[in-house]
N, C-alpha and C. Protein backbone atom coordinates (compact mmCIF):
# COMPACT_ATOMS: atom_id res chain seq x y z
N MET A 1 -10.66 -1.45 -18.61
CA MET A 1 -11.88 -1.80 -17.95
C MET A 1 -12.68 -0.55 -17.70
N GLY A 2 -13.95 -0.67 -17.72
CA GLY A 2 -14.82 0.46 -17.52
C GLY A 2 -14.86 0.88 -16.08
N GLY A 3 -16.04 1.18 -15.60
CA GLY A 3 -16.20 1.66 -14.24
C GLY A 3 -15.95 0.57 -13.22
N ASN A 4 -16.12 0.97 -11.98
CA ASN A 4 -15.99 0.00 -10.91
C ASN A 4 -17.33 -0.08 -10.21
N ASN A 5 -17.51 -1.05 -9.40
CA ASN A 5 -18.79 -1.25 -8.75
C ASN A 5 -18.70 -0.87 -7.29
N MET A 6 -18.64 0.40 -7.01
CA MET A 6 -18.54 0.88 -5.65
C MET A 6 -19.84 0.70 -4.88
N THR A 7 -20.94 0.48 -5.58
CA THR A 7 -22.21 0.33 -4.87
C THR A 7 -22.29 -0.98 -4.12
N SER A 8 -21.49 -1.97 -4.48
CA SER A 8 -21.55 -3.26 -3.81
C SER A 8 -20.68 -3.31 -2.56
N SER A 9 -19.82 -2.32 -2.35
CA SER A 9 -18.96 -2.30 -1.18
C SER A 9 -19.07 -0.96 -0.48
N THR A 10 -19.34 -0.99 0.79
CA THR A 10 -19.30 0.24 1.56
C THR A 10 -17.88 0.43 2.03
N PRO A 11 -17.49 1.65 2.40
CA PRO A 11 -16.12 1.87 2.85
C PRO A 11 -15.72 0.95 4.00
N SER A 12 -16.64 0.61 4.90
CA SER A 12 -16.29 -0.25 6.02
C SER A 12 -16.02 -1.69 5.56
N GLN A 13 -16.56 -2.09 4.42
CA GLN A 13 -16.34 -3.44 3.88
C GLN A 13 -15.15 -3.48 2.94
N LEU A 14 -14.68 -2.34 2.52
CA LEU A 14 -13.63 -2.24 1.53
C LEU A 14 -12.26 -2.43 2.18
N THR A 15 -11.56 -3.49 1.80
CA THR A 15 -10.23 -3.73 2.33
C THR A 15 -9.21 -2.94 1.51
N PRO A 16 -8.02 -2.71 2.07
CA PRO A 16 -6.99 -2.05 1.27
C PRO A 16 -6.67 -2.81 -0.02
N ALA A 17 -6.65 -4.13 0.03
CA ALA A 17 -6.37 -4.91 -1.19
C ALA A 17 -7.42 -4.67 -2.26
N LYS A 18 -8.69 -4.69 -1.87
CA LYS A 18 -9.78 -4.44 -2.82
C LYS A 18 -9.73 -2.99 -3.31
N ALA A 19 -9.44 -2.06 -2.40
CA ALA A 19 -9.33 -0.65 -2.79
C ALA A 19 -8.22 -0.45 -3.81
N LEU A 20 -7.10 -1.12 -3.63
CA LEU A 20 -6.01 -1.03 -4.61
C LEU A 20 -6.43 -1.58 -5.97
N GLU A 21 -7.15 -2.68 -5.95
CA GLU A 21 -7.62 -3.26 -7.20
C GLU A 21 -8.56 -2.29 -7.93
N ILE A 22 -9.44 -1.66 -7.18
CA ILE A 22 -10.35 -0.68 -7.78
C ILE A 22 -9.56 0.51 -8.32
N ALA A 23 -8.62 1.02 -7.51
CA ALA A 23 -7.83 2.18 -7.93
C ALA A 23 -7.04 1.87 -9.20
N LYS A 24 -6.51 0.67 -9.27
CA LYS A 24 -5.73 0.26 -10.44
C LYS A 24 -6.58 0.29 -11.70
N ASN A 25 -7.86 -0.05 -11.57
CA ASN A 25 -8.73 -0.16 -12.73
C ASN A 25 -9.57 1.07 -13.01
N CYS A 26 -9.40 2.12 -12.24
CA CYS A 26 -10.18 3.34 -12.45
C CYS A 26 -9.65 4.11 -13.65
N GLU A 27 -10.53 4.41 -14.54
CA GLU A 27 -10.16 5.20 -15.71
C GLU A 27 -10.52 6.67 -15.53
N ASP A 28 -11.51 6.93 -14.68
CA ASP A 28 -12.02 8.29 -14.53
C ASP A 28 -11.76 8.86 -13.15
N GLY A 29 -10.68 8.47 -12.52
CA GLY A 29 -10.38 8.96 -11.18
C GLY A 29 -10.81 7.96 -10.12
N VAL A 30 -10.09 7.98 -9.03
CA VAL A 30 -10.35 7.04 -7.94
C VAL A 30 -11.50 7.57 -7.09
N PRO A 31 -12.52 6.75 -6.84
CA PRO A 31 -13.65 7.19 -6.02
C PRO A 31 -13.21 7.60 -4.61
N PRO A 32 -13.87 8.59 -4.02
CA PRO A 32 -13.50 9.06 -2.69
C PRO A 32 -13.47 7.96 -1.62
N ALA A 33 -14.38 7.01 -1.67
CA ALA A 33 -14.39 5.94 -0.67
C ALA A 33 -13.13 5.08 -0.79
N VAL A 34 -12.68 4.85 -1.99
CA VAL A 34 -11.46 4.07 -2.21
C VAL A 34 -10.26 4.85 -1.70
N THR A 35 -10.20 6.13 -2.04
CA THR A 35 -9.11 6.98 -1.56
C THR A 35 -9.07 7.00 -0.04
N ALA A 36 -10.23 7.08 0.59
CA ALA A 36 -10.29 7.12 2.05
C ALA A 36 -9.71 5.84 2.66
N VAL A 37 -10.05 4.69 2.10
CA VAL A 37 -9.53 3.42 2.61
C VAL A 37 -8.01 3.37 2.44
N LEU A 38 -7.53 3.76 1.28
CA LEU A 38 -6.09 3.72 1.03
C LEU A 38 -5.33 4.72 1.90
N GLU A 39 -5.89 5.91 2.06
CA GLU A 39 -5.24 6.91 2.92
C GLU A 39 -5.19 6.44 4.37
N ARG A 40 -6.26 5.82 4.83
CA ARG A 40 -6.26 5.29 6.20
C ARG A 40 -5.20 4.20 6.34
N ALA A 41 -5.11 3.32 5.34
CA ALA A 41 -4.15 2.22 5.39
C ALA A 41 -2.71 2.75 5.40
N ILE A 42 -2.40 3.71 4.54
CA ILE A 42 -1.02 4.22 4.49
C ILE A 42 -0.71 5.01 5.76
N SER A 43 -1.68 5.72 6.29
CA SER A 43 -1.46 6.46 7.53
C SER A 43 -1.16 5.52 8.70
N GLU A 44 -1.94 4.47 8.83
CA GLU A 44 -1.73 3.49 9.90
C GLU A 44 -0.39 2.78 9.73
N LEU A 45 -0.05 2.43 8.50
CA LEU A 45 1.23 1.76 8.23
C LEU A 45 2.38 2.70 8.56
N TRP A 46 2.29 3.94 8.14
CA TRP A 46 3.37 4.89 8.40
C TRP A 46 3.56 5.10 9.91
N GLN A 47 2.47 5.11 10.65
CA GLN A 47 2.58 5.23 12.11
C GLN A 47 3.33 4.03 12.69
N ARG A 48 3.05 2.84 12.18
CA ARG A 48 3.76 1.63 12.66
C ARG A 48 5.24 1.71 12.33
N ILE A 49 5.57 2.16 11.12
CA ILE A 49 6.97 2.29 10.72
C ILE A 49 7.67 3.33 11.60
N GLN A 50 7.02 4.46 11.84
CA GLN A 50 7.64 5.50 12.66
C GLN A 50 7.81 5.07 14.11
N ALA A 51 6.92 4.22 14.59
CA ALA A 51 7.02 3.73 15.97
C ALA A 51 8.21 2.79 16.14
N GLN A 52 8.60 2.11 15.06
CA GLN A 52 9.73 1.18 15.09
C GLN A 52 10.60 1.42 13.85
N PRO A 53 11.20 2.61 13.75
CA PRO A 53 11.85 3.02 12.51
C PRO A 53 13.02 2.16 12.06
N SER A 54 13.65 1.44 12.96
CA SER A 54 14.79 0.63 12.53
C SER A 54 14.51 -0.88 12.56
N THR A 55 13.28 -1.26 12.95
CA THR A 55 13.00 -2.68 13.06
C THR A 55 11.71 -3.15 12.38
N TYR A 56 10.78 -2.25 12.09
CA TYR A 56 9.49 -2.69 11.55
C TYR A 56 9.68 -3.30 10.16
N VAL A 57 9.12 -4.49 9.98
CA VAL A 57 9.18 -5.16 8.67
C VAL A 57 7.74 -5.29 8.16
N MET A 58 7.50 -4.66 7.02
CA MET A 58 6.17 -4.73 6.41
C MET A 58 5.90 -6.14 5.89
N HIS A 59 4.64 -6.57 5.98
CA HIS A 59 4.26 -7.79 5.30
C HIS A 59 3.86 -7.42 3.87
N LYS A 60 3.67 -8.41 3.05
CA LYS A 60 3.44 -8.20 1.62
C LYS A 60 2.30 -7.24 1.33
N GLU A 61 1.16 -7.43 1.99
CA GLU A 61 0.00 -6.57 1.73
C GLU A 61 0.29 -5.11 2.12
N GLU A 62 1.01 -4.93 3.21
CA GLU A 62 1.39 -3.57 3.61
C GLU A 62 2.33 -2.96 2.58
N PHE A 63 3.28 -3.74 2.13
CA PHE A 63 4.24 -3.22 1.16
C PHE A 63 3.55 -2.80 -0.13
N ILE A 64 2.56 -3.55 -0.56
CA ILE A 64 1.85 -3.19 -1.79
C ILE A 64 1.15 -1.85 -1.63
N VAL A 65 0.55 -1.62 -0.47
CA VAL A 65 -0.05 -0.30 -0.19
C VAL A 65 1.04 0.76 -0.18
N PHE A 66 2.15 0.48 0.51
CA PHE A 66 3.25 1.44 0.59
C PHE A 66 3.77 1.75 -0.81
N ASN A 67 3.90 0.73 -1.63
CA ASN A 67 4.39 0.91 -2.99
C ASN A 67 3.47 1.82 -3.81
N TYR A 68 2.18 1.73 -3.57
CA TYR A 68 1.22 2.59 -4.26
C TYR A 68 1.51 4.06 -3.96
N TYR A 69 1.95 4.33 -2.75
CA TYR A 69 2.24 5.70 -2.31
C TYR A 69 3.73 6.01 -2.27
N ARG A 70 4.54 5.24 -2.95
CA ARG A 70 5.99 5.39 -2.80
C ARG A 70 6.51 6.78 -3.14
N SER A 71 5.89 7.48 -4.07
CA SER A 71 6.37 8.82 -4.42
C SER A 71 6.24 9.79 -3.24
N ARG A 72 5.30 9.55 -2.36
CA ARG A 72 5.10 10.38 -1.18
C ARG A 72 6.30 10.29 -0.23
N PHE A 73 6.99 9.16 -0.27
CA PHE A 73 8.09 8.91 0.66
C PHE A 73 9.44 8.81 -0.04
N ALA A 74 9.53 9.35 -1.24
CA ALA A 74 10.72 9.17 -2.07
C ALA A 74 12.01 9.63 -1.40
N ASN A 75 11.97 10.69 -0.65
CA ASN A 75 13.19 11.24 -0.05
C ASN A 75 13.22 11.09 1.47
N VAL A 76 12.52 10.10 1.98
CA VAL A 76 12.44 9.89 3.42
C VAL A 76 13.30 8.67 3.78
N ALA A 77 14.37 8.92 4.53
CA ALA A 77 15.31 7.84 4.87
C ALA A 77 14.63 6.70 5.61
N THR A 78 13.74 7.01 6.54
CA THR A 78 13.03 5.96 7.28
C THR A 78 12.25 5.06 6.34
N ALA A 79 11.62 5.66 5.34
CA ALA A 79 10.86 4.88 4.36
C ALA A 79 11.78 4.00 3.52
N GLN A 80 12.90 4.56 3.09
CA GLN A 80 13.85 3.79 2.29
C GLN A 80 14.39 2.60 3.07
N GLN A 81 14.64 2.81 4.36
CA GLN A 81 15.13 1.72 5.21
C GLN A 81 14.04 0.65 5.39
N ALA A 82 12.78 1.09 5.52
CA ALA A 82 11.67 0.14 5.67
C ALA A 82 11.51 -0.71 4.41
N VAL A 83 11.69 -0.09 3.25
CA VAL A 83 11.61 -0.82 1.99
C VAL A 83 12.75 -1.83 1.91
N ALA A 84 13.95 -1.41 2.28
CA ALA A 84 15.09 -2.33 2.27
C ALA A 84 14.85 -3.51 3.21
N ARG A 85 14.32 -3.25 4.40
CA ARG A 85 14.02 -4.34 5.33
C ARG A 85 12.99 -5.29 4.76
N PHE A 86 11.98 -4.74 4.08
CA PHE A 86 10.97 -5.60 3.46
C PHE A 86 11.65 -6.56 2.49
N TRP A 87 12.44 -6.02 1.55
CA TRP A 87 13.06 -6.86 0.54
C TRP A 87 14.06 -7.83 1.16
N ASN A 88 14.74 -7.42 2.21
CA ASN A 88 15.70 -8.32 2.87
C ASN A 88 15.01 -9.49 3.56
N ASN A 89 13.74 -9.32 3.90
CA ASN A 89 13.00 -10.35 4.61
C ASN A 89 11.94 -11.05 3.77
N PHE A 90 11.70 -10.57 2.56
CA PHE A 90 10.64 -11.11 1.72
C PHE A 90 11.01 -12.49 1.18
N ARG A 91 10.08 -13.39 1.32
CA ARG A 91 10.23 -14.74 0.78
C ARG A 91 8.98 -15.03 -0.05
N GLY A 92 9.13 -14.95 -1.33
CA GLY A 92 7.98 -15.19 -2.19
C GLY A 92 8.28 -14.76 -3.61
N ASP A 93 7.26 -14.67 -4.40
CA ASP A 93 7.36 -14.31 -5.80
C ASP A 93 7.28 -12.79 -5.94
N SER A 94 8.37 -12.17 -6.34
CA SER A 94 8.39 -10.71 -6.42
C SER A 94 7.47 -10.17 -7.51
N THR A 95 7.05 -11.00 -8.46
CA THR A 95 6.14 -10.51 -9.48
C THR A 95 4.78 -10.18 -8.88
N ASP A 96 4.45 -10.80 -7.73
CA ASP A 96 3.22 -10.44 -7.04
C ASP A 96 3.27 -9.00 -6.56
N ILE A 97 4.45 -8.48 -6.36
CA ILE A 97 4.63 -7.14 -5.83
C ILE A 97 5.01 -6.17 -6.94
N ASN A 98 5.96 -6.56 -7.77
CA ASN A 98 6.41 -5.67 -8.83
C ASN A 98 5.32 -5.38 -9.84
N GLY A 99 4.34 -6.23 -9.92
CA GLY A 99 3.20 -6.00 -10.80
C GLY A 99 2.13 -5.22 -10.06
N GLY A 100 2.50 -4.70 -8.90
CA GLY A 100 1.55 -4.00 -8.03
C GLY A 100 1.17 -2.64 -8.55
N TYR A 101 0.89 -1.76 -7.66
CA TYR A 101 0.27 -0.49 -8.00
C TYR A 101 1.14 0.66 -7.53
N THR A 102 1.23 1.69 -8.37
CA THR A 102 1.95 2.90 -7.98
C THR A 102 1.14 4.11 -8.39
N SER A 103 1.25 5.14 -7.61
CA SER A 103 0.54 6.37 -7.94
C SER A 103 1.50 7.34 -8.61
């Protein structure tokens, strides 16, 4: 796919799900507004995980964002435990997630 249409969405209107879709389809680098939305989402999610390191269970949309940034947390035990909790509690079609996005 060619470019993306960042002019139709301002950063405040851009959801993490939409930002991931744009990032997935970017051929010439991820636009700064998209990166900002994704960075804010992963930062907020990581804060929630750290606040409840042994009990926080990500929902599907959070996990997809986390999965996009999984290399950032590759050697972090808290992150690995959060991923395990997600999968232990996930009820749904894993192809919705495994077909997701990774950086």
